[in-house]
Amino acid sequence: MPDQHRAIVLIGPMGVGKTTVGKKLARALNLPFTDTDALVVEEHGSIEKIFADLGEAKFREFELIALQKACANSGVVATGGGAVLSAEAQKVIENCTVIYLSTDGRHITSRLSHGNRPLLKNGVEDWKRIYESRKPIYSSIADYEINTSTQPLAATISEIRERLGI
Ligand code: S3P
């Protein structure tokens, strides 16, 4: 059983459902929920505008601070798809329980229709390229990988709880 004081951090590609799964998991476990993208937006305004006005590097700085704040709580944390790529970010989550939500991409086109993601100017083609390049990182830092493409949301929640023994 994982240490109850460690944050449970959900990582994985854009559109995989980290926020949706995170909210439901937190509710089921009666734990607080934090979303790093939401924290950044709260403090600095829309992600699209941050990318346009200040650039991606600045967004990554804001995101790292959000990750540090989120992981200070013993709750469930949903991350942005690029939030755990840097060595600094990986240091922040090293004592957390890290769950990689993976996908074969079958439902991704409809999921990406919500929200404007600055890195997906060319839609699903960009998504595929970015996900391929990040897959080895997600796998190497995760304690558990859950394939979300072959099961409904409720089953993903159950699988996480089973794997963590909570
Ligand atoms: C990004 C993912 C987005 C958001 C930003 C950059 C990325 O979050 O943080 O657009 O680099 O993968 P989601 O994974 O929640 O879409």
PDB file of C-alpha atoms and ligand atoms in Angstrom:
ATOM      1  CA  MET A   1       0.000   0.000   0.000  1.00  0.00           C
ATOM      2  CA  PRO A   2       1.420   3.422  -0.903  1.00  0.00           C
ATOM      3  CA  ASP A   3       2.205   5.980   1.774  1.00  0.00           C
ATOM      4  CA  GLN A   4      -1.040   7.934   2.284  1.00  0.00           C
ATOM      5  CA  HIS A   5       0.898  11.164   2.716  1.00  0.00           C
ATOM      6  CA  ARG A   6       2.418  11.004  -0.725  1.00  0.00           C
ATOM      7  CA  ALA A   7       0.636  12.822  -3.506  1.00  0.00           C
ATOM      8  CA  ILE A   8      -0.733  10.630  -6.310  1.00  0.00           C
ATOM      9  CA  VAL A   9       0.448  12.278  -9.525  1.00  0.00           C
ATOM     10  CA  LEU A  10      -1.188  11.530 -12.862  1.00  0.00           C
ATOM     11  CA  ILE A  11       1.022  11.978 -15.920  1.00  0.00           C
ATOM     12  CA  GLY A  12       0.519  11.276 -19.613  1.00  0.00           C
ATOM     13  CA  PRO A  13      -0.215  12.894 -22.966  1.00  0.00           C
ATOM     14  CA  MET A  14      -2.600  15.743 -23.730  1.00  0.00           C
ATOM     15  CA  GLY A  15      -6.220  14.661 -23.888  1.00  0.00           C
ATOM     16  CA  VAL A  16      -5.767  11.309 -22.148  1.00  0.00           C
ATOM     17  CA  GLY A  17      -8.103  12.353 -19.312  1.00  0.00           C
ATOM     18  CA  LYS A  18      -5.734  13.184 -16.450  1.00  0.00           C
ATOM     19  CA  THR A  19      -8.048  15.879 -15.079  1.00  0.00           C
ATOM     20  CA  THR A  20     -11.222  13.798 -15.390  1.00  0.00           C
ATOM     21  CA  VAL A  21      -9.633  10.714 -13.850  1.00  0.00           C
ATOM     22  CA  GLY A  22      -7.915  12.799 -11.171  1.00  0.00           C
ATOM     23  CA  LYS A  23     -11.133  14.499 -10.050  1.00  0.00           C
ATOM     24  CA  LYS A  24     -13.023  11.227  -9.831  1.00  0.00           C
ATOM     25  CA  LEU A  25     -10.193   9.425  -8.100  1.00  0.00           C
ATOM     26  CA  ALA A  26      -9.840  12.222  -5.542  1.00  0.00           C
ATOM     27  CA  ARG A  27     -13.573  12.129  -4.876  1.00  0.00           C
ATOM     28  CA  ALA A  28     -13.547   8.359  -4.455  1.00  0.00           C
ATOM     29  CA  LEU A  29     -10.611   8.528  -2.035  1.00  0.00           C
ATOM     30  CA  ASN A  30     -11.853  11.649  -0.254  1.00  0.00           C
ATOM     31  CA  LEU A  31      -8.595  13.460  -1.025  1.00  0.00           C
ATOM     32  CA  PRO A  32      -7.986  17.004  -2.298  1.00  0.00           C
ATOM     33  CA  PHE A  33      -7.519  17.417  -6.040  1.00  0.00           C
ATOM     34  CA  THR A  34      -5.143  19.830  -7.777  1.00  0.00           C
ATOM     35  CA  ASP A  35      -4.579  20.401 -11.480  1.00  0.00           C
ATOM     36  CA  THR A  36      -1.297  22.072 -12.440  1.00  0.00           C
ATOM     37  CA  ASP A  37      -2.791  23.704 -15.565  1.00  0.00           C
ATOM     38  CA  ALA A  38      -5.617  25.166 -13.464  1.00  0.00           C
ATOM     39  CA  LEU A  39      -3.120  26.548 -10.926  1.00  0.00           C
ATOM     40  CA  VAL A  40      -1.140  28.236 -13.699  1.00  0.00           C
ATOM     41  CA  VAL A  41      -4.313  29.719 -15.208  1.00  0.00           C
ATOM     42  CA  GLU A  42      -5.466  30.964 -11.801  1.00  0.00           C
ATOM     43  CA  GLU A  43      -2.184  32.805 -11.273  1.00  0.00           C
ATOM     44  CA  HIS A  44      -1.247  33.923 -14.781  1.00  0.00           C
ATOM     45  CA  GLY A  45      -4.250  33.714 -17.112  1.00  0.00           C
ATOM     46  CA  SER A  46      -4.935  31.440 -20.071  1.00  0.00           C
ATOM     47  CA  ILE A  47      -2.307  28.969 -21.253  1.00  0.00           C
ATOM     48  CA  GLU A  48      -2.791  30.101 -24.844  1.00  0.00           C
ATOM     49  CA  LYS A  49      -2.033  33.677 -23.886  1.00  0.00           C
ATOM     50  CA  ILE A  50       1.005  32.731 -21.783  1.00  0.00           C
ATOM     51  CA  PHE A  51       2.461  30.831 -24.750  1.00  0.00           C
ATOM     52  CA  ALA A  52       1.673  33.700 -27.136  1.00  0.00           C
ATOM     53  CA  ASP A  53       2.895  36.560 -24.938  1.00  0.00           C
ATOM     54  CA  LEU A  54       5.681  35.045 -22.854  1.00  0.00           C
ATOM     55  CA  GLY A  55       6.657  31.841 -24.673  1.00  0.00           C
ATOM     56  CA  GLU A  56       6.797  28.165 -23.753  1.00  0.00           C
ATOM     57  CA  ALA A  57       9.875  28.467 -21.506  1.00  0.00           C
ATOM     58  CA  LYS A  58       8.049  30.894 -19.224  1.00  0.00           C
ATOM     59  CA  PHE A  59       5.006  28.611 -19.173  1.00  0.00           C
ATOM     60  CA  ARG A  60       7.295  25.742 -18.050  1.00  0.00           C
ATOM     61  CA  GLU A  61       8.584  27.922 -15.191  1.00  0.00           C
ATOM     62  CA  PHE A  62       5.043  28.677 -14.030  1.00  0.00           C
ATOM     63  CA  GLU A  63       4.145  25.011 -14.426  1.00  0.00           C
ATOM     64  CA  LEU A  64       7.084  23.870 -12.284  1.00  0.00           C
ATOM     65  CA  ILE A  65       5.994  26.181  -9.457  1.00  0.00           C
ATOM     66  CA  ALA A  66       2.431  24.864  -9.788  1.00  0.00           C
ATOM     67  CA  LEU A  67       3.740  21.288  -9.613  1.00  0.00           C
ATOM     68  CA  GLN A  68       5.711  22.083  -6.459  1.00  0.00           C
ATOM     69  CA  LYS A  69       2.606  23.574  -4.823  1.00  0.00           C
ATOM     70  CA  ALA A  70       0.355  20.727  -5.921  1.00  0.00           C
ATOM     71  CA  CYS A  71       2.728  18.030  -4.705  1.00  0.00           C
ATOM     72  CA  ALA A  72       3.072  19.617  -1.276  1.00  0.00           C
ATOM     73  CA  ASN A  73      -0.452  18.295  -0.558  1.00  0.00           C
ATOM     74  CA  SER A  74      -1.171  14.643   0.077  1.00  0.00           C
ATOM     75  CA  GLY A  75      -3.860  14.551  -2.583  1.00  0.00           C
ATOM     76  CA  VAL A  76      -4.368  13.701  -6.230  1.00  0.00           C
ATOM     77  CA  VAL A  77      -2.540  15.846  -8.788  1.00  0.00           C
ATOM     78  CA  ALA A  78      -3.309  16.030 -12.514  1.00  0.00           C
ATOM     79  CA  THR A  79      -0.384  17.402 -14.532  1.00  0.00           C
ATOM     80  CA  GLY A  80      -0.129  19.012 -17.945  1.00  0.00           C
ATOM     81  CA  GLY A  81       1.357  16.669 -20.546  1.00  0.00           C
ATOM     82  CA  GLY A  82       4.699  18.457 -20.496  1.00  0.00           C
ATOM     83  CA  ALA A  83       4.908  19.168 -16.780  1.00  0.00           C
ATOM     84  CA  VAL A  84       7.194  16.280 -15.842  1.00  0.00           C
ATOM     85  CA  LEU A  85       9.770  16.428 -18.610  1.00  0.00           C
ATOM     86  CA  SER A  86      12.490  18.448 -16.894  1.00  0.00           C
ATOM     87  CA  ALA A  87      14.968  17.122 -14.338  1.00  0.00           C
ATOM     88  CA  GLU A  88      13.685  19.694 -11.820  1.00  0.00           C
ATOM     89  CA  ALA A  89      10.090  18.533 -12.241  1.00  0.00           C
ATOM     90  CA  GLN A  90      11.157  14.899 -11.923  1.00  0.00           C
ATOM     91  CA  LYS A  91      12.890  15.757  -8.656  1.00  0.00           C
ATOM     92  CA  VAL A  92       9.641  17.313  -7.379  1.00  0.00           C
ATOM     93  CA  ILE A  93       7.683  14.107  -7.996  1.00  0.00           C
ATOM     94  CA  GLU A  94      10.333  11.596  -6.984  1.00  0.00           C
ATOM     95  CA  ASN A  95       8.653  10.898  -3.644  1.00  0.00           C
ATOM     96  CA  CYS A  96       5.141  10.824  -5.089  1.00  0.00           C
ATOM     97  CA  THR A  97       3.167   7.874  -6.407  1.00  0.00           C
ATOM     98  CA  VAL A  98       3.322   8.464 -10.156  1.00  0.00           C
ATOM     99  CA  ILE A  99       0.659   6.982 -12.425  1.00  0.00           C
ATOM    100  CA  TYR A 100       1.071   7.132 -16.181  1.00  0.00           C
ATOM    101  CA  LEU A 101      -2.240   7.174 -18.052  1.00  0.00           C
ATOM    102  CA  SER A 102      -1.346   5.796 -21.466  1.00  0.00           C
ATOM    103  CA  THR A 103      -3.405   5.463 -24.650  1.00  0.00           C
ATOM    104  CA  ASP A 104      -3.134   3.925 -28.088  1.00  0.00           C
ATOM    105  CA  GLY A 105      -4.728   7.122 -29.391  1.00  0.00           C
ATOM    106  CA  ARG A 106      -8.021   5.646 -30.558  1.00  0.00           C
ATOM    107  CA  HIS A 107     -10.260   8.212 -28.816  1.00  0.00           C
ATOM    108  CA  ILE A 108      -7.906  11.119 -28.947  1.00  0.00           C
ATOM    109  CA  THR A 109      -9.320  13.157 -31.851  1.00  0.00           C
ATOM    110  CA  SER A 110     -12.625  13.808 -30.108  1.00  0.00           C
ATOM    111  CA  ARG A 111     -10.911  14.487 -26.770  1.00  0.00           C
ATOM    112  CA  LEU A 112      -8.669  17.111 -28.316  1.00  0.00           C
ATOM    113  CA  SER A 113     -11.636  19.034 -29.680  1.00  0.00           C
ATOM    114  CA  HIS A 114     -12.076  20.585 -26.222  1.00  0.00           C
ATOM    115  CA  GLY A 115      -9.699  23.399 -25.373  1.00  0.00           C
ATOM    116  CA  ASN A 116      -7.066  25.236 -27.327  1.00  0.00           C
ATOM    117  CA  ARG A 117      -3.665  23.701 -26.877  1.00  0.00           C
ATOM    118  CA  PRO A 118      -0.881  25.881 -28.251  1.00  0.00           C
ATOM    119  CA  LEU A 119       1.339  22.891 -29.095  1.00  0.00           C
ATOM    120  CA  LEU A 120      -1.345  21.290 -31.285  1.00  0.00           C
ATOM    121  CA  LYS A 121      -1.593  23.778 -34.136  1.00  0.00           C
ATOM    122  CA  ASN A 122      -1.660  20.820 -36.559  1.00  0.00           C
ATOM    123  CA  GLY A 123      -4.071  18.788 -34.468  1.00  0.00           C
ATOM    124  CA  VAL A 124      -3.629  15.084 -34.037  1.00  0.00           C
ATOM    125  CA  GLU A 125      -0.448  14.945 -36.153  1.00  0.00           C
ATOM    126  CA  ASP A 126       1.287  17.154 -33.591  1.00  0.00           C
ATOM    127  CA  TRP A 127      -0.231  15.113 -30.786  1.00  0.00           C
ATOM    128  CA  LYS A 128       1.214  11.866 -32.210  1.00  0.00           C
ATOM    129  CA  ARG A 129       4.682  13.304 -32.715  1.00  0.00           C
ATOM    130  CA  ILE A 130       4.810  14.863 -29.256  1.00  0.00           C
ATOM    131  CA  TYR A 131       3.452  11.751 -27.535  1.00  0.00           C
ATOM    132  CA  GLU A 132       5.956   9.459 -29.336  1.00  0.00           C
ATOM    133  CA  SER A 133       8.838  11.641 -28.206  1.00  0.00           C
ATOM    134  CA  ARG A 134       7.637  11.697 -24.585  1.00  0.00           C
ATOM    135  CA  LYS A 135       6.560   8.050 -24.160  1.00  0.00           C
ATOM    136  CA  PRO A 136       9.967   6.834 -22.925  1.00  0.00           C
ATOM    137  CA  ILE A 137      10.045   9.600 -20.315  1.00  0.00           C
ATOM    138  CA  TYR A 138       6.537   8.856 -19.027  1.00  0.00           C
ATOM    139  CA  SER A 139       7.384   5.144 -18.791  1.00  0.00           C
ATOM    140  CA  SER A 140      10.678   5.693 -17.048  1.00  0.00           C
ATOM    141  CA  ILE A 141       9.308   7.922 -14.277  1.00  0.00           C
ATOM    142  CA  ALA A 142       6.001   6.143 -13.602  1.00  0.00           C
ATOM    143  CA  ASP A 143       5.404   3.710 -10.764  1.00  0.00           C
ATOM    144  CA  TYR A 144       2.346   2.320 -12.607  1.00  0.00           C
ATOM    145  CA  GLU A 145       1.084   2.496 -16.180  1.00  0.00           C
ATOM    146  CA  ILE A 146      -2.655   2.234 -16.811  1.00  0.00           C
ATOM    147  CA  ASN A 147      -3.837   1.840 -20.404  1.00  0.00           C
ATOM    148  CA  THR A 148      -6.951   3.998 -20.659  1.00  0.00           C
ATOM    149  CA  SER A 149      -7.843   3.240 -24.279  1.00  0.00           C
ATOM    150  CA  THR A 150      -9.434  -0.141 -23.750  1.00  0.00           C
ATOM    151  CA  GLN A 151     -11.644   0.601 -20.764  1.00  0.00           C
ATOM    152  CA  PRO A 152     -14.222   3.121 -19.568  1.00  0.00           C
ATOM    153  CA  LEU A 153     -13.427   5.748 -16.960  1.00  0.00           C
ATOM    154  CA  ALA A 154     -14.899   3.818 -14.029  1.00  0.00           C
ATOM    155  CA  ALA A 155     -12.667   0.843 -14.829  1.00  0.00           C
ATOM    156  CA  THR A 156      -9.598   3.085 -14.948  1.00  0.00           C
ATOM    157  CA  ILE A 157     -10.438   4.375 -11.467  1.00  0.00           C
ATOM    158  CA  SER A 158     -10.947   0.823 -10.199  1.00  0.00           C
ATOM    159  CA  GLU A 159      -7.680  -0.313 -11.766  1.00  0.00           C
ATOM    160  CA  ILE A 160      -5.763   2.520 -10.117  1.00  0.00           C
ATOM    161  CA  ARG A 161      -7.295   1.717  -6.721  1.00  0.00           C
ATOM    162  CA  GLU A 162      -6.544  -1.983  -7.161  1.00  0.00           C
ATOM    163  CA  ARG A 163      -2.952  -1.394  -8.221  1.00  0.00           C
ATOM    164  CA  LEU A 164      -2.346   1.007  -5.313  1.00  0.00           C
ATOM    165  CA  GLY A 165      -4.280  -1.126  -2.833  1.00  0.00           C
ATOM    166  CA  ILE A 166      -6.443   1.792  -1.692  1.00  0.00           C
TER     167      ILE A 166
HETATM  168  C1  S3P B   1       0.884  20.656 -22.638  1.00  0.00           C
HETATM  169  C2  S3P B   1      -0.241  20.057 -22.139  1.00  0.00           C
HETATM  170  C3  S3P B   1      -1.412  20.818 -21.696  1.00  0.00           C
HETATM  171  C4  S3P B   1      -0.982  22.208 -21.207  1.00  0.00           C
HETATM  172  C5  S3P B   1      -0.180  22.900 -22.273  1.00  0.00           C
HETATM  173  C6  S3P B   1       1.061  22.128 -22.688  1.00  0.00           C
HETATM  174  C7  S3P B   1       1.997  19.785 -23.087  1.00  0.00           C
HETATM  175  O1  S3P B   1      -2.095  20.141 -20.648  1.00  0.00           O
HETATM  176  O2  S3P B   1      -0.223  22.094 -20.035  1.00  0.00           O
HETATM  177  O3  S3P B   1      -1.024  23.129 -23.374  1.00  0.00           O
HETATM  178  O4  S3P B   1       3.130  20.269 -23.263  1.00  0.00           O
HETATM  179  O5  S3P B   1       1.745  18.562 -23.246  1.00  0.00           O
HETATM  180  P1  S3P B   1      -2.969  18.772 -20.892  1.00  0.00           P
HETATM  181  O6  S3P B   1      -2.012  17.611 -20.885  1.00  0.00           O
HETATM  182  O7  S3P B   1      -3.883  18.756 -19.713  1.00  0.00           O
HETATM  183  O8  S3P B   1      -3.664  18.950 -22.184  1.00  0.00           O
END
